[in-house]
């Protein structure tokens, strides 16, 4: 496909996403099925155009003074990719498979409008109804935070210390220009290719051998704060596919016991293969049968991890369409879920034990507010202060990582070059 034909395809897919209110991945998959001639390079380029447009949807629409998929795409090409009217004219030619030439109205918008004149939520590409939450979380950095969440994310890996060292992995992945991440001692970062594509990291032999997992550095820091130790009894209550279970098992050197469960057994299912590949031997998977099977763990755990269901607002770099699909009612639902999982997790913590609450969100409603509501009902728990959290995570200059409500660490693309993560450490008296 020519570059122009890819732009036409992107407009088609964006229109489908809007008209049918469907996830971008589904619309792209359908497009691929009905255009089997398109090669993998075309598909990747198309996905890049569609996701980048979703990343910049609000600012691109504002720049073009229009909400059509075509306007959103043109706005993104200017804002995100630095295209000019001259370069756009070579692509929007109206010839075979190319989009129609720029209209007079489009030219006028591009010549006259400057993004700095737009409202802050638009400059930041954050949904308007969430803007006050962003300001509460980040104050004067709110625009910079929104912008950083609209960038593409690198691929972060966590070395599996049961099988390899970070140096060994770095040497193995040298051809991919891998480097050590700055914050997590287990982290390795692989940059995106020059075309913006993610490297095919799971095709690496070292992945097949279980030397590493794909895990954002912010998520790794949650594991470092939790500091699971060899010999401990640990419950991973919302284990999902087991990202943090695997991290704990490595930190525990396969000694002690981890119980991994999740209310959704389909999400839990991949954990079995991942444990095998990683060489983990100290995990007991508790598949739910009509309810969580953890009553026997009450008051016995040294550490309980509640990696709570949340809006995912901290992962907008990786899932840009979720920011526009999110609704106030779903935020309220997630807050209720967070209260429920915290309650359930707290029961399993032994006196003197610790409860780690994590979300991949940047919204104070799901973070500080959830912790404060929990503490108000659980007088036997206290939140660790910022210096203690930072020490656990190995962060030296930590003041800027404190959450606005003071109950945890708030990581973000702008602050820590990670996804947005909130981490609180609660001690049981
Ligand atoms: C953020 S994801 C977990 C990701 C996982 N810990 C990892 O590191 O790969 C949140 C998980 O919480 C689970 N969940 C939601 N409500 C729950 C509940 N009441 N009890 C246990 N798990 C729950 C969801 O099914 C989902 O898998």
mmCIF file with all atom_site columns, N, CA, C and O and ligand atoms in Angstrom, residues 215 219 236-245 261-264 267 274 292 305 307-310 337 340-341 360, ligand 1:
data_model
loop_
_atom_site.group_PDB
_atom_site.id
_atom_site.type_symbol
_atom_site.label_atom_id
_atom_site.label_alt_id
_atom_site.label_comp_id
_atom_site.label_asym_id
_atom_site.label_entity_id
_atom_site.label_seq_id
_atom_site.pdbx_PDB_ins_code
_atom_site.Cartn_x
_atom_site.Cartn_y
_atom_site.Cartn_z
_atom_site.occupancy
_atom_site.B_iso_or_equiv
_atom_site.pdbx_formal_charge
_atom_site.auth_seq_id
_atom_site.auth_comp_id
_atom_site.auth_asym_id
_atom_site.auth_atom_id
_atom_site.pdbx_PDB_model_num
ATOM   1   N N   . UNK A 1 215 ? 6.945   -6.371  31.355 1.00 0.00 ? 215 UNK A N   1
ATOM   2   C CA  . UNK A 1 215 ? 6.306   -5.740  32.525 1.00 0.00 ? 215 UNK A CA  1
ATOM   3   C C   . UNK A 1 215 ? 6.803   -4.314  32.649 1.00 0.00 ? 215 UNK A C   1
ATOM   4   O O   . UNK A 1 215 ? 8.013   -4.073  32.755 1.00 0.00 ? 215 UNK A O   1
ATOM   5   N N   . UNK A 1 219 ? 5.125   -1.103  37.203 1.00 0.00 ? 219 UNK A N   1
ATOM   6   C CA  . UNK A 1 219 ? 4.586   -2.329  37.794 1.00 0.00 ? 219 UNK A CA  1
ATOM   7   C C   . UNK A 1 219 ? 5.682   -3.057  38.579 1.00 0.00 ? 219 UNK A C   1
ATOM   8   O O   . UNK A 1 219 ? 5.440   -3.599  39.667 1.00 0.00 ? 219 UNK A O   1
ATOM   9   N N   . UNK A 1 236 ? -1.601  -13.226 46.348 1.00 0.00 ? 236 UNK A N   1
ATOM   10  C CA  . UNK A 1 236 ? -1.832  -12.293 45.239 1.00 0.00 ? 236 UNK A CA  1
ATOM   11  C C   . UNK A 1 236 ? -3.305  -12.428 44.879 1.00 0.00 ? 236 UNK A C   1
ATOM   12  O O   . UNK A 1 236 ? -3.716  -13.372 44.208 1.00 0.00 ? 236 UNK A O   1
ATOM   13  N N   . UNK A 1 237 ? -4.107  -11.479 45.399 1.00 0.00 ? 237 UNK A N   1
ATOM   14  C CA  . UNK A 1 237 ? -5.566  -11.638 45.352 1.00 0.00 ? 237 UNK A CA  1
ATOM   15  C C   . UNK A 1 237 ? -6.155  -11.382 43.968 1.00 0.00 ? 237 UNK A C   1
ATOM   16  O O   . UNK A 1 237 ? -7.151  -11.995 43.590 1.00 0.00 ? 237 UNK A O   1
ATOM   17  N N   . UNK A 1 238 ? -5.582  -10.458 43.232 1.00 0.00 ? 238 UNK A N   1
ATOM   18  C CA  . UNK A 1 238 ? -6.086  -10.112 41.884 1.00 0.00 ? 238 UNK A CA  1
ATOM   19  C C   . UNK A 1 238 ? -4.972  -10.464 40.898 1.00 0.00 ? 238 UNK A C   1
ATOM   20  O O   . UNK A 1 238 ? -4.421  -9.603  40.220 1.00 0.00 ? 238 UNK A O   1
ATOM   21  N N   . UNK A 1 239 ? -4.641  -11.737 40.823 1.00 0.00 ? 239 UNK A N   1
ATOM   22  C CA  . UNK A 1 239 ? -3.407  -12.151 40.144 1.00 0.00 ? 239 UNK A CA  1
ATOM   23  C C   . UNK A 1 239 ? -3.502  -12.045 38.628 1.00 0.00 ? 239 UNK A C   1
ATOM   24  O O   . UNK A 1 239 ? -2.481  -11.936 37.948 1.00 0.00 ? 239 UNK A O   1
ATOM   25  N N   . UNK A 1 240 ? -4.708  -12.067 38.053 1.00 0.00 ? 240 UNK A N   1
ATOM   26  C CA  . UNK A 1 240 ? -4.839  -12.007 36.601 1.00 0.00 ? 240 UNK A CA  1
ATOM   27  C C   . UNK A 1 240 ? -3.918  -13.012 35.933 1.00 0.00 ? 240 UNK A C   1
ATOM   28  O O   . UNK A 1 240 ? -3.819  -14.169 36.366 1.00 0.00 ? 240 UNK A O   1
ATOM   29  N N   . UNK A 1 241 ? -3.204  -12.572 34.901 1.00 0.00 ? 241 UNK A N   1
ATOM   30  C CA  . UNK A 1 241 ? -2.273  -13.460 34.196 1.00 0.00 ? 241 UNK A CA  1
ATOM   31  C C   . UNK A 1 241 ? -0.984  -13.712 34.963 1.00 0.00 ? 241 UNK A C   1
ATOM   32  O O   . UNK A 1 241 ? -0.109  -14.429 34.489 1.00 0.00 ? 241 UNK A O   1
ATOM   33  N N   . UNK A 1 242 ? -0.834  -13.095 36.146 1.00 0.00 ? 242 UNK A N   1
ATOM   34  C CA  . UNK A 1 242 ? 0.272   -13.470 37.032 1.00 0.00 ? 242 UNK A CA  1
ATOM   35  C C   . UNK A 1 242 ? 1.518   -12.607 36.932 1.00 0.00 ? 242 UNK A C   1
ATOM   36  O O   . UNK A 1 242 ? 2.570   -13.000 37.442 1.00 0.00 ? 242 UNK A O   1
ATOM   37  N N   . UNK A 1 243 ? 1.431   -11.404 36.320 1.00 0.00 ? 243 UNK A N   1
ATOM   38  C CA  . UNK A 1 243 ? 2.625   -10.559 36.183 1.00 0.00 ? 243 UNK A CA  1
ATOM   39  C C   . UNK A 1 243 ? 3.362   -10.369 37.505 1.00 0.00 ? 243 UNK A C   1
ATOM   40  O O   . UNK A 1 243 ? 4.577   -10.561 37.585 1.00 0.00 ? 243 UNK A O   1
ATOM   41  N N   . UNK A 1 244 ? 2.603   -10.016 38.539 1.00 0.00 ? 244 UNK A N   1
ATOM   42  C CA  . UNK A 1 244 ? 3.282   -9.731  39.820 1.00 0.00 ? 244 UNK A CA  1
ATOM   43  C C   . UNK A 1 244 ? 3.530   -11.014 40.604 1.00 0.00 ? 244 UNK A C   1
ATOM   44  O O   . UNK A 1 244 ? 4.475   -11.082 41.392 1.00 0.00 ? 244 UNK A O   1
ATOM   45  N N   . UNK A 1 245 ? 2.728   -12.037 40.398 1.00 0.00 ? 245 UNK A N   1
ATOM   46  C CA  . UNK A 1 245 ? 3.021   -13.332 41.035 1.00 0.00 ? 245 UNK A CA  1
ATOM   47  C C   . UNK A 1 245 ? 4.418   -13.787 40.622 1.00 0.00 ? 245 UNK A C   1
ATOM   48  O O   . UNK A 1 245 ? 5.223   -14.235 41.450 1.00 0.00 ? 245 UNK A O   1
ATOM   49  N N   . UNK A 1 261 ? -4.774  -15.952 43.082 1.00 0.00 ? 261 UNK A N   1
ATOM   50  C CA  . UNK A 1 261 ? -6.171  -16.176 42.699 1.00 0.00 ? 261 UNK A CA  1
ATOM   51  C C   . UNK A 1 261 ? -6.720  -14.927 42.009 1.00 0.00 ? 261 UNK A C   1
ATOM   52  O O   . UNK A 1 261 ? -6.063  -13.881 41.967 1.00 0.00 ? 261 UNK A O   1
ATOM   53  N N   . UNK A 1 262 ? -7.910  -15.052 41.470 1.00 0.00 ? 262 UNK A N   1
ATOM   54  C CA  . UNK A 1 262 ? -8.566  -13.949 40.755 1.00 0.00 ? 262 UNK A CA  1
ATOM   55  C C   . UNK A 1 262 ? -10.033 -14.342 40.632 1.00 0.00 ? 262 UNK A C   1
ATOM   56  O O   . UNK A 1 262 ? -10.351 -15.523 40.485 1.00 0.00 ? 262 UNK A O   1
ATOM   57  N N   . UNK A 1 263 ? -10.920 -13.346 40.695 1.00 0.00 ? 263 UNK A N   1
ATOM   58  C CA  . UNK A 1 263 ? -12.349 -13.702 40.602 1.00 0.00 ? 263 UNK A CA  1
ATOM   59  C C   . UNK A 1 263 ? -12.714 -14.188 39.195 1.00 0.00 ? 263 UNK A C   1
ATOM   60  O O   . UNK A 1 263 ? -13.756 -14.812 39.016 1.00 0.00 ? 263 UNK A O   1
ATOM   61  N N   . UNK A 1 264 ? -11.859 -13.909 38.223 1.00 0.00 ? 264 UNK A N   1
ATOM   62  C CA  . UNK A 1 264 ? -12.165 -14.296 36.837 1.00 0.00 ? 264 UNK A CA  1
ATOM   63  C C   . UNK A 1 264 ? -11.203 -15.407 36.405 1.00 0.00 ? 264 UNK A C   1
ATOM   64  O O   . UNK A 1 264 ? -10.017 -15.150 36.141 1.00 0.00 ? 264 UNK A O   1
ATOM   65  N N   . UNK A 1 267 ? -9.098  -14.969 33.201 1.00 0.00 ? 267 UNK A N   1
ATOM   66  C CA  . UNK A 1 267 ? -7.906  -14.117 33.292 1.00 0.00 ? 267 UNK A CA  1
ATOM   67  C C   . UNK A 1 267 ? -6.750  -14.840 33.957 1.00 0.00 ? 267 UNK A C   1
ATOM   68  O O   . UNK A 1 267 ? -5.588  -14.590 33.678 1.00 0.00 ? 267 UNK A O   1
ATOM   69  N N   . UNK A 1 274 ? 2.861   -19.596 32.170 1.00 0.00 ? 274 UNK A N   1
ATOM   70  C CA  . UNK A 1 274 ? 3.883   -18.587 32.489 1.00 0.00 ? 274 UNK A CA  1
ATOM   71  C C   . UNK A 1 274 ? 4.746   -19.047 33.675 1.00 0.00 ? 274 UNK A C   1
ATOM   72  O O   . UNK A 1 274 ? 5.957   -18.854 33.677 1.00 0.00 ? 274 UNK A O   1
ATOM   73  N N   . UNK A 1 292 ? -14.184 -16.921 45.648 1.00 0.00 ? 292 UNK A N   1
ATOM   74  C CA  . UNK A 1 292 ? -12.748 -17.074 45.894 1.00 0.00 ? 292 UNK A CA  1
ATOM   75  C C   . UNK A 1 292 ? -12.522 -18.124 46.978 1.00 0.00 ? 292 UNK A C   1
ATOM   76  O O   . UNK A 1 292 ? -13.225 -18.133 47.985 1.00 0.00 ? 292 UNK A O   1
ATOM   77  N N   . UNK A 1 305 ? -1.100  -8.829  48.243 1.00 0.00 ? 305 UNK A N   1
ATOM   78  C CA  . UNK A 1 305 ? -1.099  -7.837  47.166 1.00 0.00 ? 305 UNK A CA  1
ATOM   79  C C   . UNK A 1 305 ? -2.511  -7.701  46.615 1.00 0.00 ? 305 UNK A C   1
ATOM   80  O O   . UNK A 1 305 ? -3.138  -8.698  46.240 1.00 0.00 ? 305 UNK A O   1
ATOM   81  N N   . UNK A 1 307 ? -3.797  -5.943  43.597 1.00 0.00 ? 307 UNK A N   1
ATOM   82  C CA  . UNK A 1 307 ? -3.526  -5.247  42.335 1.00 0.00 ? 307 UNK A CA  1
ATOM   83  C C   . UNK A 1 307 ? -4.897  -4.994  41.711 1.00 0.00 ? 307 UNK A C   1
ATOM   84  O O   . UNK A 1 307 ? -5.378  -5.766  40.898 1.00 0.00 ? 307 UNK A O   1
ATOM   85  N N   . UNK A 1 308 ? -5.511  -3.913  42.144 1.00 0.00 ? 308 UNK A N   1
ATOM   86  C CA  . UNK A 1 308 ? -6.964  -3.770  42.026 1.00 0.00 ? 308 UNK A CA  1
ATOM   87  C C   . UNK A 1 308 ? -7.460  -3.502  40.604 1.00 0.00 ? 308 UNK A C   1
ATOM   88  O O   . UNK A 1 308 ? -6.758  -2.871  39.804 1.00 0.00 ? 308 UNK A O   1
ATOM   89  N N   . UNK A 1 309 ? -8.700  -3.931  40.326 1.00 0.00 ? 309 UNK A N   1
ATOM   90  C CA  . UNK A 1 309 ? -9.326  -3.520  39.064 1.00 0.00 ? 309 UNK A CA  1
ATOM   91  C C   . UNK A 1 309 ? -9.497  -2.001  39.080 1.00 0.00 ? 309 UNK A C   1
ATOM   92  O O   . UNK A 1 309 ? -9.839  -1.430  40.119 1.00 0.00 ? 309 UNK A O   1
ATOM   93  N N   . UNK A 1 310 ? -9.198  -1.341  37.962 1.00 0.00 ? 310 UNK A N   1
ATOM   94  C CA  . UNK A 1 310 ? -9.246  0.133   37.930 1.00 0.00 ? 310 UNK A CA  1
ATOM   95  C C   . UNK A 1 310 ? -9.540  0.600   36.514 1.00 0.00 ? 310 UNK A C   1
ATOM   96  O O   . UNK A 1 310 ? -9.678  -0.211  35.596 1.00 0.00 ? 310 UNK A O   1
ATOM   97  N N   . UNK A 1 337 ? -15.424 -1.788  43.417 1.00 0.00 ? 337 UNK A N   1
ATOM   98  C CA  . UNK A 1 337 ? -14.576 -2.994  43.324 1.00 0.00 ? 337 UNK A CA  1
ATOM   99  C C   . UNK A 1 337 ? -13.349 -2.857  44.229 1.00 0.00 ? 337 UNK A C   1
ATOM   100 O O   . UNK A 1 337 ? -12.924 -3.809  44.893 1.00 0.00 ? 337 UNK A O   1
ATOM   101 N N   . UNK A 1 340 ? -14.111 -3.482  47.744 1.00 0.00 ? 340 UNK A N   1
ATOM   102 C CA  . UNK A 1 340 ? -14.366 -4.912  48.002 1.00 0.00 ? 340 UNK A CA  1
ATOM   103 C C   . UNK A 1 340 ? -13.061 -5.710  48.049 1.00 0.00 ? 340 UNK A C   1
ATOM   104 O O   . UNK A 1 340 ? -12.873 -6.548  48.943 1.00 0.00 ? 340 UNK A O   1
ATOM   105 N N   . UNK A 1 341 ? -12.148 -5.471  47.113 1.00 0.00 ? 341 UNK A N   1
ATOM   106 C CA  . UNK A 1 341 ? -10.910 -6.267  47.104 1.00 0.00 ? 341 UNK A CA  1
ATOM   107 C C   . UNK A 1 341 ? -10.010 -5.887  48.285 1.00 0.00 ? 341 UNK A C   1
ATOM   108 O O   . UNK A 1 341 ? -9.329  -6.748  48.850 1.00 0.00 ? 341 UNK A O   1
ATOM   109 N N   . UNK A 1 360 ? -3.281  0.753   38.232 1.00 0.00 ? 360 UNK A N   1
ATOM   110 C CA  . UNK A 1 360 ? -2.583  1.371   37.085 1.00 0.00 ? 360 UNK A CA  1
ATOM   111 C C   . UNK A 1 360 ? -3.410  2.585   36.667 1.00 0.00 ? 360 UNK A C   1
ATOM   112 O O   . UNK A 1 360 ? -3.792  2.726   35.524 1.00 0.00 ? 360 UNK A O   1
HETATM 113 C C1  . LIG B 2 .   ? -5.011  -5.055  37.302 1.00 0.00 ? 1   LIG B C1  1
HETATM 114 S S1  . LIG B 2 .   ? -5.646  -6.617  36.984 1.00 0.00 ? 1   LIG B S1  1
HETATM 115 C C2  . LIG B 2 .   ? -4.442  -7.696  37.650 1.00 0.00 ? 1   LIG B C2  1
HETATM 116 C C3  . LIG B 2 .   ? -3.139  -7.790  36.896 1.00 0.00 ? 1   LIG B C3  1
HETATM 117 C C4  . LIG B 2 .   ? -2.159  -8.802  37.458 1.00 0.00 ? 1   LIG B C4  1
HETATM 118 N N1  . LIG B 2 .   ? -1.977  -8.687  38.885 1.00 0.00 ? 1   LIG B N1  1
HETATM 119 C C5  . LIG B 2 .   ? -0.799  -8.733  36.811 1.00 0.00 ? 1   LIG B C5  1
HETATM 120 O O1  . LIG B 2 .   ? 0.162   -8.203  37.388 1.00 0.00 ? 1   LIG B O1  1
HETATM 121 O O2  . LIG B 2 .   ? -0.676  -9.251  35.688 1.00 0.00 ? 1   LIG B O2  1
HETATM 122 C C6  . LIG B 2 .   ? -6.973  -6.728  38.138 1.00 0.00 ? 1   LIG B C6  1
HETATM 123 C C7  . LIG B 2 .   ? -7.588  -8.101  38.303 1.00 0.00 ? 1   LIG B C7  1
HETATM 124 O O3  . LIG B 2 .   ? -8.527  -8.060  39.383 1.00 0.00 ? 1   LIG B O3  1
HETATM 125 C C8  . LIG B 2 .   ? -9.475  -9.056  39.150 1.00 0.00 ? 1   LIG B C8  1
HETATM 126 N N2  . LIG B 2 .   ? -10.611 -8.844  40.075 1.00 0.00 ? 1   LIG B N2  1
HETATM 127 C C9  . LIG B 2 .   ? -11.656 -7.998  39.942 1.00 0.00 ? 1   LIG B C9  1
HETATM 128 N N3  . LIG B 2 .   ? -12.480 -8.087  41.017 1.00 0.00 ? 1   LIG B N3  1
HETATM 129 C C10 . LIG B 2 .   ? -11.951 -9.015  41.838 1.00 0.00 ? 1   LIG B C10 1
HETATM 130 C C11 . LIG B 2 .   ? -12.330 -9.571  43.099 1.00 0.00 ? 1   LIG B C11 1
HETATM 131 N N4  . LIG B 2 .   ? -13.439 -9.158  43.720 1.00 0.00 ? 1   LIG B N4  1
HETATM 132 N N5  . LIG B 2 .   ? -11.548 -10.511 43.643 1.00 0.00 ? 1   LIG B N5  1
HETATM 133 C C12 . LIG B 2 .   ? -10.419 -10.924 43.017 1.00 0.00 ? 1   LIG B C12 1
HETATM 134 N N6  . LIG B 2 .   ? -10.009 -10.451 41.825 1.00 0.00 ? 1   LIG B N6  1
HETATM 135 C C13 . LIG B 2 .   ? -10.758 -9.504  41.244 1.00 0.00 ? 1   LIG B C13 1
HETATM 136 C C14 . LIG B 2 .   ? -9.767  -8.926  37.681 1.00 0.00 ? 1   LIG B C14 1
HETATM 137 O O4  . LIG B 2 .   ? -10.333 -10.114 37.155 1.00 0.00 ? 1   LIG B O4  1
HETATM 138 C C15 . LIG B 2 .   ? -8.371  -8.628  37.102 1.00 0.00 ? 1   LIG B C15 1
HETATM 139 O O5  . LIG B 2 .   ? -7.754  -9.792  36.624 1.00 0.00 ? 1   LIG B O5  1
#
